PDB file of C-alpha atoms in Angstrom:
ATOM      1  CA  UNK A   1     117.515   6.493 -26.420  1.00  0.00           C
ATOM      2  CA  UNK A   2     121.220   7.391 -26.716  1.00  0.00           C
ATOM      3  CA  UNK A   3     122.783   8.965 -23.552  1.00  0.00           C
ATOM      4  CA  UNK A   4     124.776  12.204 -23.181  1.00  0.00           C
ATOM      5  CA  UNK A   5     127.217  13.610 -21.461  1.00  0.00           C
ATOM      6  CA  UNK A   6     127.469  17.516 -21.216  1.00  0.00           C
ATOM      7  CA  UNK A   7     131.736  16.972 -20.897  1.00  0.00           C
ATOM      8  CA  UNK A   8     133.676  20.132 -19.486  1.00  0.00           C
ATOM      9  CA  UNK A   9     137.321  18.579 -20.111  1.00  0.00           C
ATOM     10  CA  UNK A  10     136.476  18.364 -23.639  1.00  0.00           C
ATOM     11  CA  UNK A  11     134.245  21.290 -24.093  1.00  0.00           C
ATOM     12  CA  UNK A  12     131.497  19.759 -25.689  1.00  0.00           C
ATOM     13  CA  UNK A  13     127.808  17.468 -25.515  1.00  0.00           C
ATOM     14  CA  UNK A  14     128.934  13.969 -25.990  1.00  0.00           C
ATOM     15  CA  UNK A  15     126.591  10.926 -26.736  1.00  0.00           C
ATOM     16  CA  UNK A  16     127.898   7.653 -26.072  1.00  0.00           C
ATOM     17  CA  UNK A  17     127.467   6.487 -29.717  1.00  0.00           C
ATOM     18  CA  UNK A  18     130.135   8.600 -30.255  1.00  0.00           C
ATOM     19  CA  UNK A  19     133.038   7.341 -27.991  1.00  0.00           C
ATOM     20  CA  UNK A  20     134.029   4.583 -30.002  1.00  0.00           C
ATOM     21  CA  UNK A  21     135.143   7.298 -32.044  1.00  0.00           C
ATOM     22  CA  UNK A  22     136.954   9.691 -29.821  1.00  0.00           C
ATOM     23  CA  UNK A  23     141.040   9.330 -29.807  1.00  0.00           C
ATOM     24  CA  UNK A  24     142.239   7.331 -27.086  1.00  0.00           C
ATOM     25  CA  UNK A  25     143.215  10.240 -25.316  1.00  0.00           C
ATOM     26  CA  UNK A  26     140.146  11.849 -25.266  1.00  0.00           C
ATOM     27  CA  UNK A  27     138.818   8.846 -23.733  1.00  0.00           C
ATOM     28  CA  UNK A  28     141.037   8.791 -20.963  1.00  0.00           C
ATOM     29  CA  UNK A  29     140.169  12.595 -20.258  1.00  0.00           C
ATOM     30  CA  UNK A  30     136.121  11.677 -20.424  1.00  0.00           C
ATOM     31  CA  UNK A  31     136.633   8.536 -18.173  1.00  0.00           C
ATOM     32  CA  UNK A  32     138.684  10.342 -15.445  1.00  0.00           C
ATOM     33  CA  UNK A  33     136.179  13.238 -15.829  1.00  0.00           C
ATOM     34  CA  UNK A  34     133.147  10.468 -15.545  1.00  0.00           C
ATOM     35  CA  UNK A  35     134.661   8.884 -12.527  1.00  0.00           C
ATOM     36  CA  UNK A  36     135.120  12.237 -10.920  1.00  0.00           C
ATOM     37  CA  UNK A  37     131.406  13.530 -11.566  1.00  0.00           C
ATOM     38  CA  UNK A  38     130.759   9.792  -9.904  1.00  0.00           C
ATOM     39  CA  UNK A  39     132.400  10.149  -7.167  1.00  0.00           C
ATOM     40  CA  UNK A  40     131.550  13.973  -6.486  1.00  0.00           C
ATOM     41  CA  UNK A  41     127.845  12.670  -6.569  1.00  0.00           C
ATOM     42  CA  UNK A  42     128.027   9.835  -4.231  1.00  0.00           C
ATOM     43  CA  UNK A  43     129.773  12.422  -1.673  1.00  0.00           C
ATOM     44  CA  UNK A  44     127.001  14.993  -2.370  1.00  0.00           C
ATOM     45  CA  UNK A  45     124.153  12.649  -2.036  1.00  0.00           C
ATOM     46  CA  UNK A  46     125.987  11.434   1.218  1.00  0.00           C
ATOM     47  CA  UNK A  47     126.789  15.072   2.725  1.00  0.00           C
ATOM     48  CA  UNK A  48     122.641  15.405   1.865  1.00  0.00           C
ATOM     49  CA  UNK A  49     121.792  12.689   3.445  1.00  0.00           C
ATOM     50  CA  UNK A  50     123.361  13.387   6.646  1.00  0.00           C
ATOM     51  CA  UNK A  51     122.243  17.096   6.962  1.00  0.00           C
ATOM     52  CA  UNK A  52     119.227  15.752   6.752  1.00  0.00           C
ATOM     53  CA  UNK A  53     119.625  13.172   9.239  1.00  0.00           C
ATOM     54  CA  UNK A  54     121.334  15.771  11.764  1.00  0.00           C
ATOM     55  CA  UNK A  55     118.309  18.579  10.686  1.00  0.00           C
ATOM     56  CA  UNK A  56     115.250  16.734  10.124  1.00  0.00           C
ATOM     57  CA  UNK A  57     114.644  18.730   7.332  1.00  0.00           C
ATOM     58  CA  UNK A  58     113.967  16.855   3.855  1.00  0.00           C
ATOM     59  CA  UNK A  59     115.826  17.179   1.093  1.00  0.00           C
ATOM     60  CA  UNK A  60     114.706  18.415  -2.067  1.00  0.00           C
ATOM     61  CA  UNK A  61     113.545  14.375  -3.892  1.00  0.00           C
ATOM     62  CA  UNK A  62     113.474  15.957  -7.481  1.00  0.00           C
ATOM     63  CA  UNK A  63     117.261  17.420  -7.009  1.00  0.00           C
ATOM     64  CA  UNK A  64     117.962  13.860  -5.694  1.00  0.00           C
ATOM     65  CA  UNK A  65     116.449  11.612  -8.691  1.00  0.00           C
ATOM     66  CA  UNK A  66     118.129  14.087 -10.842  1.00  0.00           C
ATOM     67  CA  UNK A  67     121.264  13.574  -9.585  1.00  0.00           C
ATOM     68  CA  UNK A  68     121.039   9.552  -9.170  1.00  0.00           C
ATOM     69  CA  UNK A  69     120.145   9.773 -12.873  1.00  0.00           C
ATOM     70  CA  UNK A  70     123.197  11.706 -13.601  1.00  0.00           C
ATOM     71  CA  UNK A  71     125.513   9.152 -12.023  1.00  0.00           C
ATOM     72  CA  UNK A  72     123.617   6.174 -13.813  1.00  0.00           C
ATOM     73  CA  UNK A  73     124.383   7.529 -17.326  1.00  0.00           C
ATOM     74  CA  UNK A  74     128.082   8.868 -16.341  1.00  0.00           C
ATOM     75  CA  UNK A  75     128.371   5.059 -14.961  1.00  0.00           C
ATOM     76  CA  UNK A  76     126.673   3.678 -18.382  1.00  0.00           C
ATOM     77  CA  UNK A  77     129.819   5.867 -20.325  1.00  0.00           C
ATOM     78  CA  UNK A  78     132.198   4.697 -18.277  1.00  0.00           C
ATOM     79  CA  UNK A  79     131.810   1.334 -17.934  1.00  0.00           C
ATOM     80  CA  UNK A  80     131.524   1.363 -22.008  1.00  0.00           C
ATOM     81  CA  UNK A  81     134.937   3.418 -21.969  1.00  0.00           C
ATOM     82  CA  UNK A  82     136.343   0.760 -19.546  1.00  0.00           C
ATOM     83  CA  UNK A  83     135.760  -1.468 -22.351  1.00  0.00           C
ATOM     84  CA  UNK A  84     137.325   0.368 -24.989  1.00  0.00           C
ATOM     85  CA  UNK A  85     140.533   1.510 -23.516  1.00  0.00           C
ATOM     86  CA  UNK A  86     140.843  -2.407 -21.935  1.00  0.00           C
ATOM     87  CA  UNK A  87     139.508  -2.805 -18.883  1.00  0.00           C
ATOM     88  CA  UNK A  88     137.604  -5.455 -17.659  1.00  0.00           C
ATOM     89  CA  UNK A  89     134.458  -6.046 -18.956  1.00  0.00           C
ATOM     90  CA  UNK A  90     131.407  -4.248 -16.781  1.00  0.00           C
ATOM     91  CA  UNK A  91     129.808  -6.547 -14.328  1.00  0.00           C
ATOM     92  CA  UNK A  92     126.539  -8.290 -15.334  1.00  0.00           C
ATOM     93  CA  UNK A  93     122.883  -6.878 -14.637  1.00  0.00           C
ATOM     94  CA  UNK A  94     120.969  -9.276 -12.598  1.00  0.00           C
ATOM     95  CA  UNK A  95     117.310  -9.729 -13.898  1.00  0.00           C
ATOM     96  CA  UNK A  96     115.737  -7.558 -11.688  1.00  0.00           C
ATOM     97  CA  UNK A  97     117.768  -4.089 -12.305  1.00  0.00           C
ATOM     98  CA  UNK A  98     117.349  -5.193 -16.226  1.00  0.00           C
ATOM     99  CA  UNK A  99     114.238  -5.195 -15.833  1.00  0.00           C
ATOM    100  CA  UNK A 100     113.679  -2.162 -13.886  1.00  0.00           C
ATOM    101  CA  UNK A 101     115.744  -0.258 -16.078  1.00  0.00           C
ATOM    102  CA  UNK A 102     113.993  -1.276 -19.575  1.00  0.00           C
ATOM    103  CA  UNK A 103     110.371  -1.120 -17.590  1.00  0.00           C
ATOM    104  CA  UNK A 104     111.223   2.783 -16.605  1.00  0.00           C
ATOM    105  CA  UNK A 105     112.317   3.598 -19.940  1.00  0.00           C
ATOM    106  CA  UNK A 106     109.149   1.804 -21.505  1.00  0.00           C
ATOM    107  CA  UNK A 107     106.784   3.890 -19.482  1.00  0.00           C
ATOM    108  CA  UNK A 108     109.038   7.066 -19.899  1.00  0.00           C
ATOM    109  CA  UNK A 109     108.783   6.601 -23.595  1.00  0.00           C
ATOM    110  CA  UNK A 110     104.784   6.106 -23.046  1.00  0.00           C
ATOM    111  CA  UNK A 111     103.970   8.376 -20.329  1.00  0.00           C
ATOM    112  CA  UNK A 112     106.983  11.093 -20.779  1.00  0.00           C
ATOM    113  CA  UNK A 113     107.224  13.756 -17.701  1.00  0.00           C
ATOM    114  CA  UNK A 114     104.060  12.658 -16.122  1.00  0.00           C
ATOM    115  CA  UNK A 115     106.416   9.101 -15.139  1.00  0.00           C
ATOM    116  CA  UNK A 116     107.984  12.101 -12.882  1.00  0.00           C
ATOM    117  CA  UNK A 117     105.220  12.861 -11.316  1.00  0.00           C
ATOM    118  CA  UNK A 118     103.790   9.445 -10.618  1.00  0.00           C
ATOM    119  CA  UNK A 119     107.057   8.346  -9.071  1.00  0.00           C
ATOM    120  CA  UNK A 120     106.724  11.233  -6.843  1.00  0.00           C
ATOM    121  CA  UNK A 121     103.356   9.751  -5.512  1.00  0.00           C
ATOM    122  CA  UNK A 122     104.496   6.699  -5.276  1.00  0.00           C
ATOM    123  CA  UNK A 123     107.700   8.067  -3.271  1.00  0.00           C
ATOM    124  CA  UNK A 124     105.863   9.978  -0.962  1.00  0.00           C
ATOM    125  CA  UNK A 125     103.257   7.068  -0.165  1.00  0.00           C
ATOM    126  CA  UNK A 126     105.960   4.765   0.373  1.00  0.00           C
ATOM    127  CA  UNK A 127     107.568   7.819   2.903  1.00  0.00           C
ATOM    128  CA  UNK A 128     104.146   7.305   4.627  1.00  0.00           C
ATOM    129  CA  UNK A 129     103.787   3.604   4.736  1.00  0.00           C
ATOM    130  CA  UNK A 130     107.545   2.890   6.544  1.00  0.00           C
ATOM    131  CA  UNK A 131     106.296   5.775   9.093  1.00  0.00           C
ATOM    132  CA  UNK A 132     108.500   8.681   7.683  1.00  0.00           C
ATOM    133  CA  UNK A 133     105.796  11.138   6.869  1.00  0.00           C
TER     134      UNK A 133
END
């Protein structure tokens, strides 16, 4: 599965198959822009996070995984873009978030949208078994 990247600096659906390609300042634009969507997401998820802290009221766990998703594949692009222009080379996985990451995309592949679903379940049961439900 190759990632995209819906880019609004360059106007276009990018796939990161395709960056090796791009001019090197086109790459510069995308990896400002990706470090920018990063960081607007981490400050998102954080402003979340404390409303619902303060409120009590739960946030909305679909928007969430969407948007942790989002920040995994803009970190994927630019870590590769790091690469390219010369930056140091992206940390290394540990075992355990390689294999998490090639398990989910196994049973993605397998079980498509229902995956969603049963992560859900398993969310929400885990809510219930640390006492937050």
């Amino acid at each position: 599965m190759n990632p995209i990247f819906k880019s609004k600096d360059l106007g276009r659906v990018v796939s990161l198959s395709e960056i090796e390609d791009f001019n090197t300042s086109d790459q510069k634009l995308l990896y400002e822009e990706l470090v920018e969507a990063v960081r607007s997401i981490d400050l998102t998820v954080k402003e979340i996070g404390d409303l619902e802290k303060r409120s009590g009221i739960r946030s909305d766990s679909d928007w969430l995984h969407r948007a942790k998703k989002k920040r995994r594949i803009c970190l994927e692009f630019a870590a590769k873009l790091n690469v390219i222009l010369g930056g140091a080379e992206p940390p290394k996985v540990n075992y355990e978030d390689a294999y998490k990451k090639h398990l989910r995309k196994i049973l993605f592949e397998e079980l498509g949208p229902s995956l969603e679903r049963i992560e859900a379940e398993a969310a929400e049961l885990a809510r219930a078994d640390v006492g937050r439900d």
